[in-house]
Coordinates of C-alpha atoms in Angstrom, one line a residue:
M114 CA 0.0 0.0 0.2
T115 CA 1.4 3.4 -1.1
A116 CA 0.8 6.6 1.1
R117 CA -1.6 8.4 -1.4
N118 CA -3.3 5.3 -2.3
P119 CA -4.6 2.6 -0.3
F120 CA -5.5 0.2 -3.5
L121 CA -1.7 0.4 -4.8
N122 CA 1.4 -1.4 -4.1
A123 CA 5.1 -1.4 -4.9
D124 CA 4.2 -3.7 -8.0
H125 CA 1.9 -1.1 -9.3
E126 CA 4.4 1.7 -8.7
S127 CA 7.3 -0.2 -10.3
F128 CA 4.8 -0.5 -13.6
R129 CA 4.1 3.3 -13.4
T130 CA 7.9 3.7 -13.5
Q131 CA 8.1 1.9 -16.7
I132 CA 5.2 3.8 -18.1
V133 CA 6.9 6.8 -17.2
R134 CA 10.1 6.0 -19.0
F135 CA 8.2 5.1 -22.1
V136 CA 6.1 8.1 -22.1
E137 CA 9.0 10.6 -21.7
K138 CA 11.2 8.8 -24.1
E139 CA 8.8 7.8 -26.8
I140 CA 6.1 10.1 -26.8
T141 CA 6.6 13.5 -25.2
P142 CA 9.1 14.8 -27.8
H143 CA 6.9 14.0 -30.5
I144 CA 3.3 14.5 -29.7
D145 CA 3.2 18.1 -31.1
H146 CA 4.3 16.4 -34.5
W147 CA 2.1 13.8 -34.5
E148 CA -0.8 16.5 -33.5
R149 CA 0.1 18.4 -36.6
E150 CA 0.5 15.0 -38.8
G151 CA -3.2 13.7 -37.8
Q152 CA -1.9 10.2 -36.9
L153 CA 0.3 8.1 -34.9
P154 CA 3.3 6.2 -36.3
R155 CA 2.4 2.5 -36.6
S156 CA 5.9 2.0 -34.9
L157 CA 4.9 3.4 -31.8
H158 CA 2.5 0.4 -31.5
S159 CA 5.5 -2.2 -31.5
R160 CA 7.4 -0.1 -29.2
A161 CA 4.5 0.1 -26.6
A162 CA 4.5 -3.6 -26.9
E163 CA 7.9 -3.6 -26.2
V164 CA 7.5 -2.2 -22.7
G165 CA 4.1 -4.3 -22.0
L166 CA 1.9 -1.6 -22.4
L167 CA -0.5 -3.0 -25.2
Q168 CA -0.7 -6.4 -23.5
V169 CA -1.5 -5.1 -19.8
G170 CA -4.8 -7.0 -19.0
F171 CA -5.2 -9.5 -21.7
P172 CA -4.7 -13.3 -21.2
E173 CA -1.3 -14.5 -21.2
A174 CA -2.5 -17.3 -23.6
H175 CA -3.1 -15.1 -26.3
G176 CA 0.1 -12.8 -25.8
G177 CA -1.1 -10.5 -23.2
I178 CA 0.2 -9.8 -19.5
E179 CA -2.6 -10.8 -16.9
V180 CA -2.6 -8.7 -13.8
P181 CA -4.4 -9.2 -10.8
D182 CA -6.5 -5.9 -10.8
P183 CA -7.8 -3.0 -12.9
F184 CA -5.3 -0.6 -11.2
F185 CA -2.6 -1.4 -13.9
E186 CA -4.6 -0.1 -16.5
L187 CA -5.7 3.1 -14.7
I188 CA -2.0 3.9 -13.8
A189 CA -1.2 3.7 -17.9
M190 CA -4.1 5.6 -18.5
E191 CA -2.9 8.2 -15.9
E192 CA 0.6 8.4 -17.1
L193 CA -0.5 8.6 -20.8
A194 CA -2.4 11.7 -20.2
R195 CA 0.3 13.3 -18.8
V196 CA 1.5 14.3 -22.3
G197 CA -1.8 16.1 -22.5
S198 CA -3.2 14.4 -25.8
G199 CA -6.6 12.5 -25.7
G200 CA -6.1 11.6 -29.1
L201 CA -2.8 9.7 -28.4
I202 CA -4.6 7.5 -25.7
A203 CA -7.8 6.8 -28.0
S204 CA -5.6 5.7 -31.2
L205 CA -2.7 3.7 -29.4
M206 CA -5.1 2.2 -27.0
S207 CA -8.1 1.3 -29.3
H208 CA -7.3 -2.3 -29.0
G209 CA -8.8 -1.9 -25.8
I210 CA -12.3 -1.9 -27.1
G211 CA -11.6 -3.7 -30.3
L212 CA -10.0 -6.8 -28.9
P213 CA -12.1 -7.9 -25.6
P214 CA -15.3 -9.3 -27.8
I215 CA -12.7 -11.4 -29.5
V216 CA -11.1 -12.6 -26.2
A217 CA -14.4 -13.0 -24.6
A218 CA -16.3 -14.8 -27.3
G219 CA -13.9 -15.7 -30.0
T220 CA -12.2 -19.2 -30.7
E221 CA -8.6 -20.3 -30.1
E222 CA -7.6 -19.8 -33.7
Q223 CA -9.6 -16.4 -34.1
N224 CA -7.4 -15.2 -30.9
E225 CA -4.4 -16.3 -32.2
R226 CA -4.9 -14.7 -35.6
F227 CA -6.4 -11.6 -34.5
V228 CA -5.5 -10.7 -30.8
R229 CA -1.9 -12.0 -30.8
P230 CA -0.6 -9.7 -33.6
V231 CA -2.3 -6.5 -32.1
L232 CA -0.7 -7.1 -28.7
E233 CA 2.8 -7.9 -30.1
G234 CA 2.5 -4.3 -32.0
S235 CA 2.2 -5.6 -35.6
K236 CA -1.2 -4.8 -36.2
I237 CA -4.0 -2.2 -34.8
A238 CA -7.3 -2.8 -34.0
A239 CA -10.4 -1.0 -34.0
L240 CA -13.9 -1.4 -32.7
A241 CA -16.7 -0.5 -35.4
I242 CA -20.3 -0.1 -33.7
T243 CA -21.6 3.3 -34.6
E244 CA -23.3 4.3 -37.8
P245 CA -24.3 7.4 -39.5
S246 CA -27.9 6.8 -38.5
G247 CA -27.3 6.4 -34.8
G248 CA -24.7 6.1 -32.3
S249 CA -25.6 4.4 -28.9
D250 CA -28.8 2.5 -29.9
V251 CA -26.8 -0.5 -30.9
A252 CA -29.9 -2.4 -31.2
S253 CA -31.1 -0.3 -34.3
I254 CA -27.7 -1.0 -36.5
H255 CA -28.5 -1.2 -40.3
T256 CA -25.2 -2.8 -41.5
I257 CA -26.2 -6.2 -43.0
A258 CA -24.4 -9.4 -43.4
R259 CA -26.0 -11.9 -45.7
R260 CA -24.8 -15.5 -45.4
E261 CA -23.8 -16.5 -48.7
G262 CA -21.9 -20.2 -48.7
D263 CA -18.9 -20.0 -46.5
D264 CA -18.9 -16.0 -46.5
F265 CA -21.0 -13.2 -45.0
I266 CA -21.5 -10.5 -47.6
V267 CA -21.7 -7.1 -45.6
N268 CA -23.3 -3.9 -47.0
G269 CA -23.6 -0.6 -44.9
S270 CA -21.2 1.6 -43.2
K271 CA -19.8 2.7 -39.8
T272 CA -18.6 6.2 -38.6
F273 CA -16.4 7.9 -36.0
I274 CA -14.5 4.9 -35.6
T275 CA -11.2 5.5 -34.0
S276 CA -8.2 4.1 -35.9
G277 CA -10.3 3.5 -38.6
M278 CA -7.8 4.5 -41.2
R279 CA -5.2 2.3 -40.1
A280 CA -6.9 -0.8 -38.3
D281 CA -6.1 -4.1 -39.6
V282 CA -8.3 -5.9 -37.2
I283 CA -12.0 -4.5 -37.3
T284 CA -14.5 -5.8 -34.8
T285 CA -17.9 -4.8 -36.4
A286 CA -21.5 -5.2 -35.5
V287 CA -23.4 -6.3 -38.1
R288 CA -27.2 -7.5 -38.5
T289 CA -27.4 -11.0 -39.4
G290 CA -31.1 -11.6 -38.4
G291 CA -34.3 -9.8 -38.0
E292 CA -34.8 -6.5 -36.0
G293 CA -33.8 -5.7 -32.5
I294 CA -31.3 -7.1 -30.2
G295 CA -31.5 -10.8 -31.2
G296 CA -30.4 -10.1 -34.9
I297 CA -27.1 -8.8 -34.2
S298 CA -23.7 -10.5 -34.7
L299 CA -20.2 -9.5 -34.5
L300 CA -17.5 -9.9 -37.6
V301 CA -13.9 -9.5 -37.6
L302 CA -13.0 -7.6 -40.9
E303 CA -9.5 -7.6 -41.7
G304 CA -8.2 -4.1 -43.5
N305 CA -7.7 -5.5 -46.7
T306 CA -11.0 -7.0 -47.0
P307 CA -12.3 -6.6 -50.7
G308 CA -15.2 -4.2 -50.5
L309 CA -14.0 -2.1 -47.7
S310 CA -13.2 1.6 -48.3
R311 CA -12.4 4.3 -45.5
T312 CA -12.7 7.9 -45.5
P313 CA -10.9 10.1 -42.7
L314 CA -12.9 12.3 -40.7
D315 CA -11.6 15.8 -39.7
K316 CA -12.2 16.9 -35.9
M317 CA -11.7 19.7 -33.6
G318 CA -9.6 17.7 -31.0
W319 CA -8.2 14.0 -31.0
R320 CA -5.9 15.7 -34.0
C321 CA -3.4 13.0 -33.7
S322 CA -6.1 10.1 -33.7
D323 CA -7.4 9.0 -36.8
T324 CA -11.0 8.6 -37.0
A325 CA -12.9 7.4 -40.2
T326 CA -16.1 6.3 -41.8
L327 CA -16.1 2.9 -43.1
Y328 CA -18.2 1.8 -46.1
F329 CA -19.0 -2.1 -47.1
D330 CA -19.7 -2.6 -50.2
D331 CA -20.6 -6.3 -50.8
A332 CA -17.6 -6.9 -48.6
R333 CA -16.9 -10.8 -48.5
V334 CA -16.0 -12.0 -44.9
P335 CA -15.2 -15.7 -44.2
A336 CA -17.8 -17.1 -41.6
S337 CA -15.0 -18.3 -39.8
H338 CA -14.6 -14.6 -38.8
L339 CA -17.9 -14.5 -36.9
I340 CA -17.3 -14.2 -33.0
G341 CA -19.4 -16.2 -30.9
P342 CA -22.7 -17.7 -32.2
E343 CA -24.8 -16.0 -34.9
N344 CA -27.2 -13.3 -33.7
A345 CA -25.8 -13.4 -30.1
G346 CA -23.5 -10.3 -30.6
F347 CA -25.6 -7.6 -28.7
M348 CA -24.4 -9.1 -25.3
A349 CA -20.7 -9.1 -26.2
I350 CA -21.0 -5.5 -27.1
M351 CA -22.9 -4.3 -23.7
Q352 CA -20.1 -6.5 -21.8
N353 CA -17.5 -4.2 -23.4
F354 CA -19.2 -1.1 -22.3
N355 CA -18.4 -1.4 -18.4
S356 CA -14.5 -1.4 -19.1
E357 CA -14.9 1.2 -22.0
R358 CA -16.7 3.7 -19.8
L359 CA -14.2 3.5 -16.9
G360 CA -11.5 3.8 -19.2
L361 CA -12.8 7.0 -20.5
A362 CA -13.4 8.2 -16.8
A363 CA -9.7 7.3 -16.2
Q364 CA -8.9 9.2 -19.3
A365 CA -10.9 12.5 -18.2
W366 CA -9.1 12.1 -14.9
G367 CA -5.8 11.9 -16.3
L368 CA -6.2 14.9 -18.5
A369 CA -7.7 16.9 -15.7
Q370 CA -4.4 16.1 -13.7
A371 CA -2.3 17.4 -16.7
C372 CA -4.4 20.5 -17.0
Y373 CA -4.0 21.2 -13.2
Q374 CA -0.2 20.8 -13.3
E375 CA 0.2 23.0 -16.0
A376 CA -1.8 25.6 -14.6
L377 CA -0.1 25.6 -11.0
D378 CA 3.2 25.6 -12.8
W379 CA 2.2 28.6 -14.8
A380 CA 0.9 30.6 -11.7
R381 CA 4.5 29.7 -9.8
D382 CA 6.6 31.0 -12.6
R383 CA 4.3 33.7 -14.2
E384 CA 4.5 37.3 -12.4
T385 CA 2.0 40.1 -12.3
F386 CA 2.6 43.5 -11.2
G387 CA 5.8 42.7 -9.8
R388 CA 4.4 39.0 -7.7
P389 CA 4.2 35.5 -8.8
L390 CA 0.5 34.9 -10.0
I391 CA -0.1 32.2 -7.5
T392 CA 0.2 34.8 -4.7
R393 CA -3.2 36.0 -5.9
Q394 CA -6.1 35.0 -3.8
V395 CA -8.6 34.2 -6.3
I396 CA -5.9 31.9 -8.5
R397 CA -5.1 29.9 -5.5
H398 CA -8.8 29.3 -5.0
K399 CA -9.4 28.3 -8.5
L400 CA -6.3 25.7 -7.7
V401 CA -7.9 24.5 -4.8
D402 CA -11.4 24.1 -6.3
M403 CA -9.5 22.2 -9.2
K404 CA -7.9 19.9 -7.1
M405 CA -11.0 19.1 -4.7
M406 CA -12.8 18.1 -8.2
I407 CA -9.7 15.9 -9.3
D408 CA -9.2 14.0 -5.9
A409 CA -13.1 13.7 -5.7
V410 CA -13.1 11.9 -9.6
G411 CA -10.1 10.0 -8.5
A412 CA -11.6 8.4 -5.3
Q413 CA -14.3 7.0 -6.9
L414 CA -12.6 6.0 -10.0
Y415 CA -10.0 3.7 -7.9
Q416 CA -13.3 2.4 -5.7
L417 CA -15.2 1.4 -8.7
A418 CA -12.1 -0.2 -10.2
W419 CA -11.9 -2.3 -7.3
R420 CA -15.5 -3.3 -7.2
L421 CA -15.0 -4.3 -11.0
G422 CA -11.9 -6.6 -10.1
Q423 CA -14.2 -8.2 -7.7
K424 CA -16.6 -9.2 -10.4
Q425 CA -19.1 -6.7 -9.5
Q426 CA -21.0 -4.8 -12.4
P427 CA -21.8 -1.3 -10.9
V428 CA -23.6 -0.3 -14.1
A429 CA -25.1 3.0 -12.7
E430 CA -22.3 3.9 -10.8
L431 CA -20.0 3.9 -13.8
C432 CA -22.5 5.9 -15.7
M433 CA -22.4 8.5 -13.1
L434 CA -18.7 8.4 -12.7
K435 CA -18.2 8.8 -16.9
N436 CA -20.4 12.1 -16.3
L437 CA -18.7 13.4 -13.2
A438 CA -15.2 12.8 -14.5
T439 CA -15.8 14.2 -17.8
S440 CA -17.8 17.3 -16.5
T441 CA -14.9 17.8 -14.2
L442 CA -12.6 17.9 -16.9
E443 CA -14.7 20.6 -18.9
T444 CA -14.4 22.8 -16.1
I445 CA -10.7 21.8 -15.3
A446 CA -9.5 22.4 -18.6
G447 CA -11.6 25.8 -18.8
E448 CA -10.2 27.0 -15.6
A449 CA -6.4 26.1 -16.8
V450 CA -6.8 28.1 -19.7
Q451 CA -8.1 30.9 -17.9
I452 CA -5.2 30.8 -15.4
L453 CA -2.9 30.6 -18.3
G454 CA -4.3 33.5 -20.2
G455 CA -3.1 34.2 -23.4
A456 CA -0.7 31.5 -23.3
G457 CA -3.4 29.0 -22.7
Y458 CA -5.1 30.2 -26.0
L459 CA -1.8 29.3 -28.2
T460 CA -1.3 25.7 -29.7
G461 CA 1.4 24.0 -27.8
A462 CA -0.2 24.5 -24.6
K463 CA -1.3 21.1 -23.2
S464 CA -4.5 22.9 -21.7
E465 CA -5.4 24.5 -25.1
R466 CA -5.4 20.8 -26.6
I467 CA -7.4 19.2 -23.9
F468 CA -10.0 22.1 -24.0
R469 CA -10.8 21.3 -27.4
E470 CA -11.0 17.5 -26.4
T471 CA -13.2 17.6 -23.6
K472 CA -16.7 17.0 -25.7
V473 CA -15.5 14.0 -27.1
L474 CA -15.5 12.2 -24.1
S475 CA -18.8 13.3 -22.9
I476 CA -20.2 11.9 -25.7
G477 CA -18.2 8.9 -26.8
G478 CA -18.9 5.6 -25.2
G479 CA -22.4 6.9 -24.6
A480 CA -23.4 10.4 -24.5
S481 CA -24.1 12.1 -20.6
E482 CA -27.9 12.2 -21.5
I483 CA -27.8 8.7 -22.0
M484 CA -25.8 7.9 -19.3
K485 CA -28.0 9.5 -17.0
D486 CA -31.0 7.6 -18.4
L487 CA -29.3 4.4 -17.9
A488 CA -28.0 5.1 -14.4
S489 CA -31.6 6.1 -13.5
R490 CA -33.4 2.7 -14.8
Q491 CA -30.5 0.8 -13.1
L492 CA -31.4 2.7 -9.9
G493 CA -35.1 1.8 -10.3
Y494 CA -36.4 5.2 -10.6

C-alpha cells in the first residue's frame, strides 16, 4: 500500500515507473508533430508492446500480460494522459475496445490470428459499432451481413471509428437476423477486405488519432470470422461498455490532472504586477477548487475499479462516474486556460489541446444524457 493510495502497492508503482520512462522517451518529444500530422506512427505500437503497455489486462495465452486488478490499466491511462493528448490514448489504445469481444467470445484460432498480432504491436485493432444513423442505439444498427456459402456479404457503413484508417483488425457489429437485439452479430473484418473503403474525418480535437467512416460494399468476410454464435453479438457489445466507460473516466481524470499541473506550474512561474501569479488569492482558490474536483473523481474511479476487480457490475455507478469525470474535465480545462491567459490560447499548451478535446469524452461511449437515463433505470427510478 502506498501512502497516497490504499489500492496501490510496490508492483503498481514499479509498473508506473516503466510507463513514465516510455512516455518521456517515445511520446513527449514527438506529440506536437503527431498532432500536426493527424496520426500516430505505426512504429509506436511496436514500441509500446516492447514495454508491455499494449498487453496489460489481456490473457497470457494470447500474448497478453495478466494482472491481478484493474489498477495497472488506470496507471497506464494516467501516465499517458500527462502528455496532454486524448487522441494519443484513443488511438494507441484502441485495441482496448476492439479486442475484448474476440477474447471473450472468440475461438482459439481467432485469438491467435487477430489478438496476438495486435498485442505484439504488428497490427492495429478498432471497434466499429456506430453508424451514421445513430450511435448508442446499438439495437438499431443497419449494416447487413448476409450469409452466402462460407462467407458473409456485408453492406452498410460505420462512422466515428477510432483508428479506422489504419486498423488491420476491425471488430464490427452487423445485422445477421431480424430487428432488435436478437439479430446482431459480431464479425472481424481485416483491413484488406475487398469491398471495404475508408474516409478520414477531420475533428476539432483528438488530432493525432485517425478517425474514419467505413463503407462496406459487398464486402466478403469468411464465416470463420464470426465472433461467438450468430445473432448473439449484442450481449458481447454490452459487456464491453463497463470497461470502456471506466477507461473514458480514467482518461478524463488523467487529462484533468495534466491541466491542473500546467496551471499550477504557470501560476508559480508567471509574475503579474511584480508578484508571482499564485500569490493572488483568486488564483489559489481556483487551484484548490480544481484539485478538490480531481481528487473526488479519483476516489470514485479507484473504488469502482476495485469493484470491477471483484467481478461486480456497478453499471449505474460507472455511468455516473463517466459523467462526473467528463464534466469535471470540462471545468478543469476551462479554468486552466483561464489561469494561463493568452498562453493558454496558443497551440502547444496542454490545456489548449485538452480544452478542444473535452466534449468527445462526454459523447463517446454513451453521451451524458444516455448515461443519466441508463443510471436512473438501473437505480429503479
